[in-house]
Amino acid sequence: MDKNHLRDLLTCVKSGRLGIDSALETLQHLPYEDTGFAKIDHHRKIRVGHSEVIYCQGKTPSQVSEIFLRMSKGCDSILGTRADPEIFEATKKVLPETVFHEVPRILEYAKGKKKKKVGKVVVATGGTSDIPVAEEAAIILEAFGSKVERLYDVGVAGIHRLFSNVKVFKKANAIVAVAGMEGALPSVIAGIVNIPVIAVPTSIGYGSAFGGITALLSMLNSCASGVSVVNIDNGFGAACQADMINKLAVGRS
Amino acid sequence: MDKNHLRDLLTCVKSGRLGIDSALETLQHLPYEDTGFAKIDHHRKIRVGHSEVIYCQGKTPSQVSEIFLRMSKGCDSILGTRADPEIFEATKKVLPETVFHEVPRILEYAKGKKKKKVGKVVVATGGTSDIPVAEEAAIILEAFGSKVERLYDVGVAGIHRLFSNVKVFKKANAIVAVAGMEGALPSVIAGIVNIPVIAVPTSIGYGSAFGGITALLSMLNSCASGVSVVNIDNGFGAACQADMINKLAVGRS
Amino acid sequence: MDKNHLRDLLTCVKSGRLGIDSALETLQHLPYEDTGFAKIDHHRKIRVGHSEVIYCQGKTPSQVSEIFLRMSKGCDSILGTRADPEIFEATKKVLPETVFHEVPRILEYAKGKKKKKVGKVVVATGGTSDIPVAEEAAIILEAFGSKVERLYDVGVAGIHRLFSNVKVFKKANAIVAVAGMEGALPSVIAGIVNIPVIAVPTSIGYGSAFGGITALLSMLNSCASGVSVVNIDNGFGAACQADMINKLAVGRS
Amino acid sequence: MDKNHLRDLLTCVKSGRLGIDSALETLQHLPYEDTGFAKIDHHRKIRVGHSEVIYCQGKTPSQVSEIFLRMSKGCDSILGTRADPEIFEATKKVLPETVFHEVPRILEYAKGKKKKKVGKVVVATGGTSDIPVAEEAAIILEAFGSKVERLYDVGVAGIHRLFSNVKVFKKANAIVAVAGMEGALPSVIAGIVNIPVIAVPTSIGYGSAFGGITALLSMLNSCASGVSVVNIDNGFGAACQADMINKLAVGRS
Amino acid sequence: MDKNHLRDLLTCVKSGRLGIDSALETLQHLPYEDTGFAKIDHHRKIRVGHSEVIYCQGKTPSQVSEIFLRMSKGCDSILGTRADPEIFEATKKVLPETVFHEVPRILEYAKGKKKKKVGKVVVATGGTSDIPVAEEAAIILEAFGSKVERLYDVGVAGIHRLFSNVKVFKKANAIVAVAGMEGALPSVIAGIVNIPVIAVPTSIGYGSAFGGITALLSMLNSCASGVSVVNIDNGFGAACQADMINKLAVGRS
Amino acid sequence: MDKNHLRDLLTCVKSGRLGIDSALETLQHLPYEDTGFAKIDHHRKIRVGHSEVIYCQGKTPSQVSEIFLRMSKGCDSILGTRADPEIFEATKKVLPETVFHEVPRILEYAKGKKKKKVGKVVVATGGTSDIPVAEEAAIILEAFGSKVERLYDVGVAGIHRLFSNVKVFKKANAIVAVAGMEGALPSVIAGIVNIPVIAVPTSIGYGSAFGGITALLSMLNSCASGVSVVNIDNGFGAACQADMINKLAVGRS
Amino acid sequence: MDKNHLRDLLTCVKSGRLGIDSALETLQHLPYEDTGFAKIDHHRKIRVGHSEVIYCQGKTPSQVSEIFLRMSKGCDSILGTRADPEIFEATKKVLPETVFHEVPRILEYAKGKKKKKVGKVVVATGGTSDIPVAEEAAIILEAFGSKVERLYDVGVAGIHRLFSNVKVFKKANAIVAVAGMEGALPSVIAGIVNIPVIAVPTSIGYGSAFGGITALLSMLNSCASGVSVVNIDNGFGAACQADMINKLAVGRS
Amino acid sequence: MDKNHLRDLLTCVKSGRLGIDSALETLQHLPYEDTGFAKIDHHRKIRVGHSEVIYCQGKTPSQVSEIFLRMSKGCDSILGTRADPEIFEATKKVLPETVFHEVPRILEYAKGKKKKKVGKVVVATGGTSDIPVAEEAAIILEAFGSKVERLYDVGVAGIHRLFSNVKVFKKANAIVAVAGMEGALPSVIAGIVNIPVIAVPTSIGYGSAFGGITALLSMLNSCASGVSVVNIDNGFGAACQADMINKLAVGRS
């Protein structure tokens, strides 16, 4: 509820068009819909710029499909991360337009025509095994309206593959760097280009890779400046911030 | 060394103005100066947009002062983080213009007139004890040319203090959110505004705060989108990324 | 064995109605029944106010059903946490009145009429996925005779949903706040109301959520006062303490 | 700002006594005073029942003394935890009534006559070395108006000392159980009495005591019900919750 | 190879009955049999008092059965820990006398008549779920020839069950105390009796029980003296040491 | 309070020589003396075989000296571990017979003539730096009346030094094996001899030695049987158990 | 791209045989082939001495088989670690010469005649369960052309088995020492011989073996010199370094 | 004691020149000298190729000086790592030839003329702060007789500094790569050259650098092959292995 709505409300109270008790009620309750197990937040798009992305893990197929159905009334684009085929089936039944991106396990519902993609975000991975996490970032960035360029398998074991793509990195407004094992990729990229790097550690590796902890710690301790980090395997989180940065860069141009 | 320089070099080789061995040498050695204990990188400003910031911890006062002296020949602004009074004294002797910001322990050398500050970055803290880390971010942002607004002691224990400043947050291009203990500040901010939040965990707290690990983990697991995280107490790292985002938003003008 | 019983016993000894060896035996052995694999404690209800709740995990279906059967002779209400359908089947065979709460995986045996529920405990969750743990708390609280009000999916990502329920929180004698990921919910609640908050971290999340460790640490380091914490996913433990507090509050009114 | 104030404000708007812009301003800014480095919250007493306790660690003596001075205008009792003699000296200069409790390192300012202490909270320790943490809890409980009974050095190594005090435990509304090393005290107490136990792990111990982590983990995994846990060495946090419970039990009379 | 054999060997060399190269060979190779994947150590019984116990986990059924078969030639009693039904089947095929103890998953091969059991070792558990680990200790102790008394489900949640068995504990030469969760059992026992307590943490528990780490740490930090600890779930290790102590106490008779 | 005392008490009640209330009081309170900050346990010697050893760390010099003074009335031998010169000075003032063992930082008060030392315990170290911990074990063993043989600096880096002492190990009733770094000493000893080995990890080492955690973990995972472990640097704990074992072995001979 | 190629290229530019834009292109792009999901690096053999070994875990069967197929055009020997039967089937379809080593789960493709094996590397294990990791090292060493001698099950629990093989160790140029549990094997070997020991911790063990962390830490803290360590279960990594060392030792003869 | 000595000894026994008891004695006791607190190993040089290096930390100055004095009788070169000025003073008094390398804190005693240095080992650091650890490696390598080339401050933040030195790396027989923070240096080097890289993590960094753990984990998980790792700050250990490799490479020429 922004300042203008608040002013309108107060004006109504002043003019007597709105009773004090009604105003009280309004002031204390921001609008959301209650399904019993989830509070659906139709105003979120206004507040944070895009509709809520549903985190499907830990929710039953029927919970997810009901949330999608209700949200579909208020907005044109809904995404579900960490979904699975069973959740997809349940959701497709109630919303046949829903599609399932298998590699990153994303559920996507969109109506109306696709919006034009703007700017440029590079999504890079250290290895082939990091691709599912990178695709989570890429698909969400595209759904949010950011142009994406993918650079996969450019890790430090064969560092010339990284260097031969420097010019691609340099054209981006933001870089999502996805890597497991020792997670050196974001450091090396940030040592070369002067662009915000969002580092995503992945759970790829074994033994003392500790399911991504090593990559996470490595990225947090990057000796190159301009690197920030999100949770292990959190392609979604990286996409959110990269999209915000890309839109900031594009919006003023 | 960018593409144009490379083209020039090749043109010189073609025309015979540059011998093959000289070209070879140039191609293999990017310019830096070697002090024996440190390789000074005069071209870094060109590559990453601002001069190298010296991380003083673990370096002797004479090492720091010599690095500052040498760098002062190639650039107008040098910063030293995690300095101490002894390092300041040594550096002031060789570069009298150097000043010392005590709270964030930053050494700053600047010549010529200050550049105009642009855009807006909000630096917020959860408590009073987080201020030294926040000031590290704020001073560096200002030295890099970003406008800073400070909002200190607005943590979740008295959440109304945070809410009464929502309009300040909404005007920023990037938010640096600094908090120790349970580190909930960035989550709450990112739940309200649609702007990139760089979260900085601090080592404030005791017991199971584990010197900032709890805040770090909490921030990495934020259920609000648009949060990325830097190392514990790393105000510098947050400033670097916030500055990049701010500059992207104002169009580098 | 309380002081009055002890006094009676000594009186019997004095009067000669009880031999010294018998008294010795009694003094050294408090009453419990030994099934071979478990010592059933019929006096526990007297000591701790309600009958022992059986922790079913790690016990075989036949062990659980035998414990339930034996206990049913001495008390009117038995609960089994972390049960599964197989354990339920085995127990229903010997005690047909047993019911199974699927979401929180609780086995409940009750005979006689339900006791009146008193006071008020609010059970709140950060998200939809935290509901199974919250239900463990809620069902146990109700079985113990506390009135429960559920407030699910009111986490900090959409903090207005939390604020619109402040008046609900304010009427409680105790609040059980259940959250995974960064676990900020209890801090925010305790920053608003002046009521004991029992925080329950859940294993919801991924990567550096570390199966609930992050939420646990976050809750232990709450900067708001009045928060105490139980083990990860321990809805039962939170219910026990919330029930005690609720009964203390009601009992003196 | 409670509902009645809000109603008054709206009434003033309706009647024209308050302009819309003034009302807007008021609605967006809850009252607190800004010292630059700390937001002092004069309304906190109303919200959470007692004035804010200042966490002194990480604050300079002059910051603490200024916060105390300003707060002394709005409330009758101020406490500072984790203080030191230097902070005490600085504060005594501006508020001569301030006293310093050395063992628990608490600063206390109180004006007017002491309020009557009510109810009963037992504060128990496993060993002699745990006393400073226990005293932090005890002093704060007394300052908040709860009656305290201390039972120190009753740990499980000499378990008969614990058992000879069972009747003391049984009279409490809440028990604060403070222990280091293996932290078994709260489990044993909760196995005997049916009263909320707030467990406080201490950093006492060496080697794999890990500065209190072992005691903390042990307490979180108590097999006895009715135990909740606060941070390592957090006597203050335990006192806050124990005080709330005690006040609920005595009916806030 | 003991000193007497060495003396004989040297005597043979001196007398010329043994060539120098043969002696060299003997001096460098102690007797064991090589199956390719395992070195079977027929002399171990002489060195450590009982035959090698085979740790079956990580070995294939055919590897285990072959080791059993070969060892059966040199000794009368072979045990296999952490076996499974498949391993049992494979071994029974080659050594039909083999039996399988299901609860502790122990394979036992014994020929000749059972040896008389001596002394007394108490094996106690905190709960019912700890029994498999306790049985691993108990079965091995019995196979080694120690008398065992089992006291199961006597944990601190119902501490009177423990106290009513004090006289049982007092008759033992050694006590194996098995507990999960907060692992307080060994501390409480060692606080009462003056007998070596071998503590075995179990992986029973959930959340911050961390698969037995909490119990392990708790036991290592026991404030009662006379407690030593073995690995999580290591009933075998505890049995080995308890057997040695028991045999020392009964004078190896 | 043992069974005979209990029988006497009951007999007195029966005969009327003891009133019921007095008996009640006695039954509920085992004898200890309360100094306010410590409960002194004069009966402990009867229960656990030797007087309580005072853990001095975390106690003030005056607390330690007062505990020593009071205990000196009831027993002939008192020990204080982790003492320092200041504590020694304070205690010597009240009990001039007190001596201070500097290397292991042990305070020892003994009156009457020394008791004869019996049996044999070997105390071995991996390196020279482990000696202070080993001496804590050795001095306490001697004070308890066990004969000690020291074997220092026999670690696996020069494994021939260990092997040349095998015959010394073989004569012991118990072995205390003290080692830091990778902590391999107890494994190697237990692989050679068939005697209980109490392993003591030390905090010697650096980096990933983690203050003794590596040695602790290594010892807990010994592939040789007959090893149990105490806390890091806990020479005292090892001495207690080794003394019990030694006395068991000697007592029946 | 080495210096000579670079010189040739510059010479071509000078002579006009190569246009500047073509040269630019070449200078910026080192040769690799892009399959979309993986960048295949045909020049790697030249740079690092043998062809890239494919880490199969996390890759789909069809990804692995396509990578093998493409690489088979450029080189004579390809290895795949951490493969499984499904991956083998997919690869055999496209490259029928491929074989599968089941125990170490290695895929091997080789054409042309096997190269002669040189030098000597000893691969030793502590136990039978460590063999799969040891075989990963051994098979790779042999594929790379190093002679291997296997010494399995020579751990410290039966240390005479180790000592009887000292002369085997002494003939090696490098030793790969593979062990789980307490991981003492490399320390003991390095205490005896003066040859580089590459230590490989395995995930064998349970409880506080922590999936190999204990062995890893133990090896990193070896008090014997000449030990370096690779990741848990990383037989491949140990083979790479041992092969390099072996070739250095042989190569100059 | 090598095979030839053993043969001689047996020959003497055969011929009667050596009595059986004397031979027995010799066979069981390898030569070392016992100072009480340390066993000095004069034969170590023969066994491991160079004299024992004394780890000074945790030893008193007089212990170190006595060890140096005694060892100086048997060998020409003694080193002491982690020494300090006080230890140096004590040692210089008894052995005036001793020198102290301040940066790496190494004590060096050498008599006779220096031996010729052979081969080539490169010692590289990521930053200036890593130099003390690198110097520990370099000085020890030189004392052992390996030629060293230092390449300091070539970390990935300015990766062109690393690439301009590729030809230096390529001439080495072994590379010691020293780095703190995210520890990416060894990965990048091993991705470029085909030479054994010994990685040394340093404790340089802050926050989640965790005193070198992050660098250690990162190095253990290197995606480049040919990297092995030693303990944090263990320049000595890296030098030992690098020296062995260098000597193997040189020794056969």
PDB file of N, CA and C in Angstrom, chain D residues 156-157 159 163 181-182 184 187-188 191 206 208-210 214 217-218 220-223, chain E residues 156-157 159 163 181-182 184 187-188 191 206 208-210 214 217-218 220-223:
ATOM      1  N   VAL D 156      25.417 -32.720  37.889  1.00  0.00           N
ATOM      2  CA  VAL D 156      25.204 -34.152  37.930  1.00  0.00           C
ATOM      3  C   VAL D 156      26.393 -34.940  38.461  1.00  0.00           C
ATOM      4  N   ALA D 157      27.608 -34.319  38.559  1.00  0.00           N
ATOM      5  CA  ALA D 157      28.740 -35.073  39.102  1.00  0.00           C
ATOM      6  C   ALA D 157      28.475 -35.479  40.556  1.00  0.00           C
ATOM      7  N   ILE D 159      25.129 -35.898  42.082  1.00  0.00           N
ATOM      8  CA  ILE D 159      23.706 -35.737  41.760  1.00  0.00           C
ATOM      9  C   ILE D 159      22.827 -35.683  43.012  1.00  0.00           C
ATOM     10  N   PHE D 163      19.237 -33.690  44.088  1.00  0.00           N
ATOM     11  CA  PHE D 163      18.024 -34.332  44.570  1.00  0.00           C
ATOM     12  C   PHE D 163      17.575 -33.789  45.924  1.00  0.00           C
ATOM     13  N   MET D 181      30.227 -27.605  30.224  1.00  0.00           N
ATOM     14  CA  MET D 181      30.685 -28.974  29.958  1.00  0.00           C
ATOM     15  C   MET D 181      29.625 -29.786  29.199  1.00  0.00           C
ATOM     16  N   GLU D 182      29.146 -30.907  29.768  1.00  0.00           N
ATOM     17  CA  GLU D 182      28.181 -31.716  29.014  1.00  0.00           C
ATOM     18  C   GLU D 182      26.755 -31.214  29.171  1.00  0.00           C
ATOM     19  N   ALA D 184      24.226 -31.416  31.289  1.00  0.00           N
ATOM     20  CA  ALA D 184      23.157 -32.370  31.591  1.00  0.00           C
ATOM     21  C   ALA D 184      22.149 -31.852  32.616  1.00  0.00           C
ATOM     22  N   SER D 187      18.297 -31.364  31.675  1.00  0.00           N
ATOM     23  CA  SER D 187      17.636 -32.644  31.423  1.00  0.00           C
ATOM     24  C   SER D 187      17.238 -33.305  32.728  1.00  0.00           C
ATOM     25  N   VAL D 188      18.156 -33.342  33.669  1.00  0.00           N
ATOM     26  CA  VAL D 188      17.877 -34.030  34.924  1.00  0.00           C
ATOM     27  C   VAL D 188      16.776 -33.293  35.687  1.00  0.00           C
ATOM     28  N   GLY D 191      13.467 -33.889  34.133  1.00  0.00           N
ATOM     29  CA  GLY D 191      13.004 -35.255  34.340  1.00  0.00           C
ATOM     30  C   GLY D 191      12.320 -35.435  35.685  1.00  0.00           C
ATOM     31  N   TYR D 206      36.651 -27.112  28.308  1.00  0.00           N
ATOM     32  CA  TYR D 206      37.843 -26.960  27.467  1.00  0.00           C
ATOM     33  C   TYR D 206      37.786 -28.032  26.394  1.00  0.00           C
ATOM     34  N   SER D 208      36.892 -30.267  23.646  1.00  0.00           N
ATOM     35  CA  SER D 208      35.681 -30.482  22.854  1.00  0.00           C
ATOM     36  C   SER D 208      34.428 -29.931  23.527  1.00  0.00           C
ATOM     37  N   ALA D 209      34.573 -29.140  24.587  1.00  0.00           N
ATOM     38  CA  ALA D 209      33.431 -28.355  25.072  1.00  0.00           C
ATOM     39  C   ALA D 209      33.126 -27.258  24.060  1.00  0.00           C
ATOM     40  N   PHE D 210      34.128 -26.907  23.252  1.00  0.00           N
ATOM     41  CA  PHE D 210      33.980 -25.965  22.148  1.00  0.00           C
ATOM     42  C   PHE D 210      33.285 -24.683  22.581  1.00  0.00           C
ATOM     43  N   THR D 214      28.994 -27.831  22.996  1.00  0.00           N
ATOM     44  CA  THR D 214      28.583 -29.145  23.484  1.00  0.00           C
ATOM     45  C   THR D 214      27.408 -29.032  24.453  1.00  0.00           C
ATOM     46  N   LEU D 217      24.253 -28.119  22.421  1.00  0.00           N
ATOM     47  CA  LEU D 217      23.689 -29.245  21.676  1.00  0.00           C
ATOM     48  C   LEU D 217      23.036 -30.236  22.619  1.00  0.00           C
ATOM     49  N   SER D 218      23.700 -30.502  23.714  1.00  0.00           N
ATOM     50  CA  SER D 218      23.175 -31.436  24.702  1.00  0.00           C
ATOM     51  C   SER D 218      21.798 -30.971  25.187  1.00  0.00           C
ATOM     52  N   LEU D 220      19.669 -28.915  23.683  1.00  0.00           N
ATOM     53  CA  LEU D 220      18.691 -28.951  22.601  1.00  0.00           C
ATOM     54  C   LEU D 220      18.159 -30.363  22.381  1.00  0.00           C
ATOM     55  N   ASN D 221      18.947 -31.367  22.756  1.00  0.00           N
ATOM     56  CA  ASN D 221      18.561 -32.750  22.526  1.00  0.00           C
ATOM     57  C   ASN D 221      18.080 -33.437  23.789  1.00  0.00           C
ATOM     58  N   SER D 222      17.700 -32.663  24.772  1.00  0.00           N
ATOM     59  CA  SER D 222      17.220 -33.240  26.016  1.00  0.00           C
ATOM     60  C   SER D 222      16.114 -34.253  25.779  1.00  0.00           C
ATOM     61  N   CYS D 223      16.256 -35.422  26.393  1.00  0.00           N
ATOM     62  CA  CYS D 223      15.192 -36.415  26.236  1.00  0.00           C
ATOM     63  C   CYS D 223      14.049 -36.150  27.217  1.00  0.00           C
TER      64      CYS D 223
ATOM     65  N   VAL E 156      17.968 -40.647  31.641  1.00  0.00           N
ATOM     66  CA  VAL E 156      17.733 -39.602  32.623  1.00  0.00           C
ATOM     67  C   VAL E 156      16.336 -38.992  32.571  1.00  0.00           C
ATOM     68  N   ALA E 157      15.575 -39.231  31.480  1.00  0.00           N
ATOM     69  CA  ALA E 157      14.220 -38.675  31.452  1.00  0.00           C
ATOM     70  C   ALA E 157      13.367 -39.270  32.582  1.00  0.00           C
ATOM     71  N   ILE E 159      14.685 -40.669  35.743  1.00  0.00           N
ATOM     72  CA  ILE E 159      15.953 -40.966  36.419  1.00  0.00           C
ATOM     73  C   ILE E 159      15.782 -41.942  37.590  1.00  0.00           C
ATOM     74  N   PHE E 163      18.183 -44.997  39.298  1.00  0.00           N
ATOM     75  CA  PHE E 163      18.581 -45.082  40.703  1.00  0.00           C
ATOM     76  C   PHE E 163      18.156 -46.396  41.343  1.00  0.00           C
ATOM     77  N   MET E 181      20.750 -39.034  21.749  1.00  0.00           N
ATOM     78  CA  MET E 181      20.242 -37.699  22.086  1.00  0.00           C
ATOM     79  C   MET E 181      21.299 -36.886  22.852  1.00  0.00           C
ATOM     80  N   GLU E 182      21.002 -36.469  24.111  1.00  0.00           N
ATOM     81  CA  GLU E 182      21.979 -35.640  24.823  1.00  0.00           C
ATOM     82  C   GLU E 182      23.024 -36.474  25.550  1.00  0.00           C
ATOM     83  N   ALA E 184      23.426 -38.169  28.350  1.00  0.00           N
ATOM     84  CA  ALA E 184      23.767 -37.859  29.737  1.00  0.00           C
ATOM     85  C   ALA E 184      23.959 -39.107  30.602  1.00  0.00           C
ATOM     86  N   SER E 187      27.474 -39.900  32.354  1.00  0.00           N
ATOM     87  CA  SER E 187      27.793 -38.918  33.394  1.00  0.00           C
ATOM     88  C   SER E 187      27.077 -39.254  34.685  1.00  0.00           C
ATOM     89  N   VAL E 188      25.798 -39.536  34.569  1.00  0.00           N
ATOM     90  CA  VAL E 188      25.012 -39.791  35.775  1.00  0.00           C
ATOM     91  C   VAL E 188      25.491 -41.080  36.455  1.00  0.00           C
ATOM     92  N   GLY E 191      28.724 -40.537  38.159  1.00  0.00           N
ATOM     93  CA  GLY E 191      28.583 -39.697  39.346  1.00  0.00           C
ATOM     94  C   GLY E 191      28.165 -40.515  40.566  1.00  0.00           C
ATOM     95  N   TYR E 206      17.471 -36.738  16.346  1.00  0.00           N
ATOM     96  CA  TYR E 206      17.190 -36.078  15.070  1.00  0.00           C
ATOM     97  C   TYR E 206      17.646 -34.635  15.179  1.00  0.00           C
ATOM     98  N   SER E 208      19.533 -31.517  15.674  1.00  0.00           N
ATOM     99  CA  SER E 208      20.855 -31.201  16.195  1.00  0.00           C
ATOM    100  C   SER E 208      21.467 -32.336  17.014  1.00  0.00           C
ATOM    101  N   ALA E 209      20.868 -33.520  16.996  1.00  0.00           N
ATOM    102  CA  ALA E 209      21.573 -34.693  17.528  1.00  0.00           C
ATOM    103  C   ALA E 209      22.707 -35.049  16.587  1.00  0.00           C
ATOM    104  N   PHE E 210      22.601 -34.596  15.338  1.00  0.00           N
ATOM    105  CA  PHE E 210      23.649 -34.740  14.335  1.00  0.00           C
ATOM    106  C   PHE E 210      24.193 -36.162  14.263  1.00  0.00           C
ATOM    107  N   THR E 214      26.240 -35.005  19.062  1.00  0.00           N
ATOM    108  CA  THR E 214      25.900 -34.358  20.328  1.00  0.00           C
ATOM    109  C   THR E 214      26.158 -35.296  21.499  1.00  0.00           C
ATOM    110  N   LEU E 217      29.966 -35.634  22.001  1.00  0.00           N
ATOM    111  CA  LEU E 217      30.580 -34.466  22.642  1.00  0.00           C
ATOM    112  C   LEU E 217      30.200 -34.410  24.111  1.00  0.00           C
ATOM    113  N   SER E 218      28.942 -34.653  24.382  1.00  0.00           N
ATOM    114  CA  SER E 218      28.463 -34.618  25.751  1.00  0.00           C
ATOM    115  C   SER E 218      29.251 -35.604  26.614  1.00  0.00           C
ATOM    116  N   LEU E 220      32.260 -36.866  26.044  1.00  0.00           N
ATOM    117  CA  LEU E 220      33.668 -36.458  26.170  1.00  0.00           C
ATOM    118  C   LEU E 220      33.837 -35.367  27.219  1.00  0.00           C
ATOM    119  N   ASN E 221      32.785 -34.602  27.476  1.00  0.00           N
ATOM    120  CA  ASN E 221      32.865 -33.484  28.406  1.00  0.00           C
ATOM    121  C   ASN E 221      32.214 -33.796  29.736  1.00  0.00           C
ATOM    122  N   SER E 222      32.055 -35.058  30.036  1.00  0.00           N
ATOM    123  CA  SER E 222      31.441 -35.455  31.304  1.00  0.00           C
ATOM    124  C   SER E 222      32.157 -34.796  32.479  1.00  0.00           C
ATOM    125  N   CYS E 223      31.368 -34.204  33.364  1.00  0.00           N
ATOM    126  CA  CYS E 223      31.979 -33.612  34.550  1.00  0.00           C
ATOM    127  C   CYS E 223      32.230 -34.667  35.627  1.00  0.00           C
TER     128      CYS E 223
END
